[in-house]
Amino acid sequence: ICKPHWMRFSKCTKRRDELVLRSIKRWETGYYTSLDEPSRKEYIEDLDTKLRYFMYAASRAPDDEKKKRLELNAQHCAMRQANLLK
């Protein structure tokens, strides 16, 4: 009964997350270019630390939904890092 509603909701939240991530990447690119070289390296290392934490937490998460969310967070960190290093 609720399947069409759930599909629309899922599509809507996915689109929302993509728009938020796009906005973050746009802002972050400007911020990253304004940093000096040592600060840039530190910023990339911080993103890498967050990425590794999310992957570690996902591997230890008992709940499948929490695991999916942590993996998505890790994927977002990887996308942000790749955007800054291109």
Rosetta silent file (secondary structure, phi, psi, omega in degrees, C-alpha in Angstrom):
SEQUENCE: ICKPHWMRFSKCTKRRDELVLRSIKRWETGYYTSLDEPSRKEYIEDLDTKLRYFMYAASRAPDDEKKKRLELNAQHCAMRQANLLK
SCORE:     score description
SCORE:     0.000 S_00000001
   1 L     0.000  -41.718 -174.525    0.000    0.000    0.000 S_00000001
   2 L   -93.614    0.462 -173.559    2.772    2.460    0.938 S_00000001
   3 H   -58.204  -49.101  178.546    5.295    1.446   -1.702 S_00000001
   4 H   -59.424  -38.999  178.568    4.675    4.350   -4.169 S_00000001
   5 H   -63.660  -44.476  179.912    4.788    6.811   -1.280 S_00000001
   6 H   -63.275  -39.880 -179.933    8.044    5.289    0.009 S_00000001
   7 H   -64.117  -41.866  177.857    9.609    5.381   -3.456 S_00000001
   8 H   -64.750  -42.432  179.151    8.779    9.091   -3.831 S_00000001
   9 H   -62.192  -45.373  179.878   10.135    9.825   -0.364 S_00000001
  10 H   -61.788  -43.338  178.718   13.336    7.918   -1.068 S_00000001
  11 H   -63.844  -40.991 -179.745   13.823    9.721   -4.379 S_00000001
  12 H   -64.428  -45.387 -178.873   13.179   13.086   -2.720 S_00000001
  13 H   -68.864  -34.385  176.891   15.694   12.527    0.083 S_00000001
  14 H   -64.154  -44.334  178.746   18.316   11.289   -2.370 S_00000001
  15 H   -62.752  -42.694  178.804   17.844   14.423   -4.494 S_00000001
  16 H   -59.857  -46.085 -179.808   18.023   16.610   -1.368 S_00000001
  17 H   -62.273  -38.695  178.463   21.289   14.961   -0.291 S_00000001
  18 H   -64.953  -41.483  179.218   22.784   15.470   -3.772 S_00000001
  19 H   -66.397  -40.450  178.077   21.875   19.167   -3.753 S_00000001
  20 H   -64.404  -44.937  179.503   23.333   19.649   -0.272 S_00000001
  21 H   -62.745  -40.168  177.907   26.541   17.841   -1.260 S_00000001
  22 H   -61.949  -41.973  178.480   26.830   19.935   -4.427 S_00000001
  23 H   -65.771  -40.957  177.771   26.468   23.105   -2.366 S_00000001
  24 H   -61.728  -45.923 -178.388   29.070   21.886    0.146 S_00000001
  25 H   -63.440  -38.056  178.924   31.527   21.073   -2.625 S_00000001
  26 H   -63.988  -47.315  179.593   31.049   24.510   -4.202 S_00000001
  27 H   -65.707  -44.357 -175.401   31.682   26.302   -0.900 S_00000001
  28 H   -63.381  -35.350  178.566   34.505   23.975    0.083 S_00000001
  29 H   -61.676  -45.653  177.653   36.372   24.542   -3.198 S_00000001
  30 H   -63.306  -42.169  179.496   36.459   28.293   -2.567 S_00000001
  31 H   -65.067  -44.020 -177.758   37.498   27.810    1.030 S_00000001
  32 H   -63.418  -40.243 -179.916   40.213   25.301    0.133 S_00000001
  33 H   -69.048  -22.392  179.508   41.763   27.596   -2.490 S_00000001
  34 H   -81.598  -10.705 -178.762   41.952   30.410    0.071 S_00000001
  35 L   -82.330  153.793  172.669   44.107   28.293    2.423 S_00000001
  36 L   -79.582  169.561 -171.768   47.905   28.265    2.430 S_00000001
  37 H   -59.191  -46.244  178.449   49.704   25.033    1.536 S_00000001
  38 H   -61.821  -36.933  178.860   50.226   23.642    5.085 S_00000001
  39 H   -69.390  -34.906  177.051   46.560   24.300    5.904 S_00000001
  40 H   -63.098  -44.798  179.895   45.461   22.603    2.686 S_00000001
  41 H   -62.116  -42.837  179.017   47.449   19.504    3.596 S_00000001
  42 H   -63.815  -39.355  179.714   45.940   19.507    7.087 S_00000001
  43 H   -64.108  -44.029  178.747   42.423   19.912    5.647 S_00000001
  44 H   -65.070  -40.406  177.922   42.902   16.936    3.294 S_00000001
  45 H   -63.773  -37.458  177.445   44.311   14.854    6.159 S_00000001
  46 H   -64.320  -43.261  176.714   41.268   15.747    8.273 S_00000001
  47 H   -62.541  -39.953  179.096   38.929   14.599    5.496 S_00000001
  48 H   -65.268  -38.966  177.139   40.924   11.389    5.178 S_00000001
  49 H   -62.919  -43.816  178.086   40.671   10.781    8.927 S_00000001
  50 H   -62.979  -41.641  178.575   36.894   11.254    8.787 S_00000001
  51 H   -59.632  -48.660 -179.562   36.687    8.889    5.821 S_00000001
  52 H   -64.857  -36.201  177.158   38.643    6.199    7.631 S_00000001
  53 H   -63.739  -46.677 -179.298   36.531    6.667   10.787 S_00000001
  54 H   -61.908  -38.634  177.902   33.261    6.260    8.873 S_00000001
  55 H   -66.633  -41.362  177.792   34.587    3.117    7.198 S_00000001
  56 H   -63.530  -47.710 -178.910   35.731    1.720   10.557 S_00000001
  57 H   -63.290  -37.702  178.854   32.410    2.562   12.246 S_00000001
  58 H   -65.300  -36.513 -179.711   30.469    1.013    9.364 S_00000001
  59 H   -69.518  -20.738 -178.745   32.427   -2.222    9.677 S_00000001
  60 H  -107.217    0.603 -177.265   31.473   -2.411   13.358 S_00000001
  61 L   -72.570  128.846 -179.925   27.853   -1.192   13.123 S_00000001
  62 L   -78.456  -26.055 -175.967   25.354   -3.776   14.362 S_00000001
  63 L   -97.295  132.059 -178.756   22.401   -2.178   12.572 S_00000001
  64 H   -62.903  -38.543 -179.424   22.166   -2.396    8.758 S_00000001
  65 H   -67.156  -42.026  177.664   20.578    1.051    8.427 S_00000001
  66 H   -64.445  -39.052  178.529   23.289    2.682   10.518 S_00000001
  67 H   -61.907  -43.572  178.118   25.900    0.815    8.481 S_00000001
  68 H   -61.322  -42.800 -178.811   24.412    2.149    5.219 S_00000001
  69 H   -65.350  -42.246  179.042   24.411    5.713    6.580 S_00000001
  70 H   -65.319  -39.356  176.842   28.023    5.464    7.728 S_00000001
  71 H   -64.907  -37.622  177.343   29.065    4.051    4.340 S_00000001
  72 H   -65.843  -40.806  176.478   27.246    6.920    2.627 S_00000001
  73 H   -61.438  -40.853  177.543   29.087    9.411    4.855 S_00000001
  74 H   -63.460  -41.465  178.664   32.386    7.760    3.898 S_00000001
  75 H   -63.400  -40.348  178.232   31.441    7.994    0.235 S_00000001
  76 H   -64.100  -40.587  177.022   30.631   11.703    0.638 S_00000001
  77 H   -62.212  -41.791  179.342   34.019   12.321    2.277 S_00000001
  78 H   -64.475  -39.689  179.015   35.740   10.530   -0.602 S_00000001
  79 H   -66.915  -40.999  178.351   33.824   12.611   -3.152 S_00000001
  80 H   -64.186  -42.386  179.256   34.713   15.833   -1.326 S_00000001
  81 H   -63.692  -44.447  179.081   38.371   14.825   -1.153 S_00000001
  82 H   -63.265  -37.960  178.951   38.464   13.928   -4.851 S_00000001
  83 H   -62.780  -37.805 -178.817   36.833   17.257   -5.696 S_00000001
  84 H   -77.263  -27.772 -176.249   39.536   19.173   -3.826 S_00000001
  85 H   -91.705   -1.192 -179.208   42.439   17.191   -5.272 S_00000001
  86 L   -78.575    0.000    0.000   41.452   17.493   -8.934 S_00000001
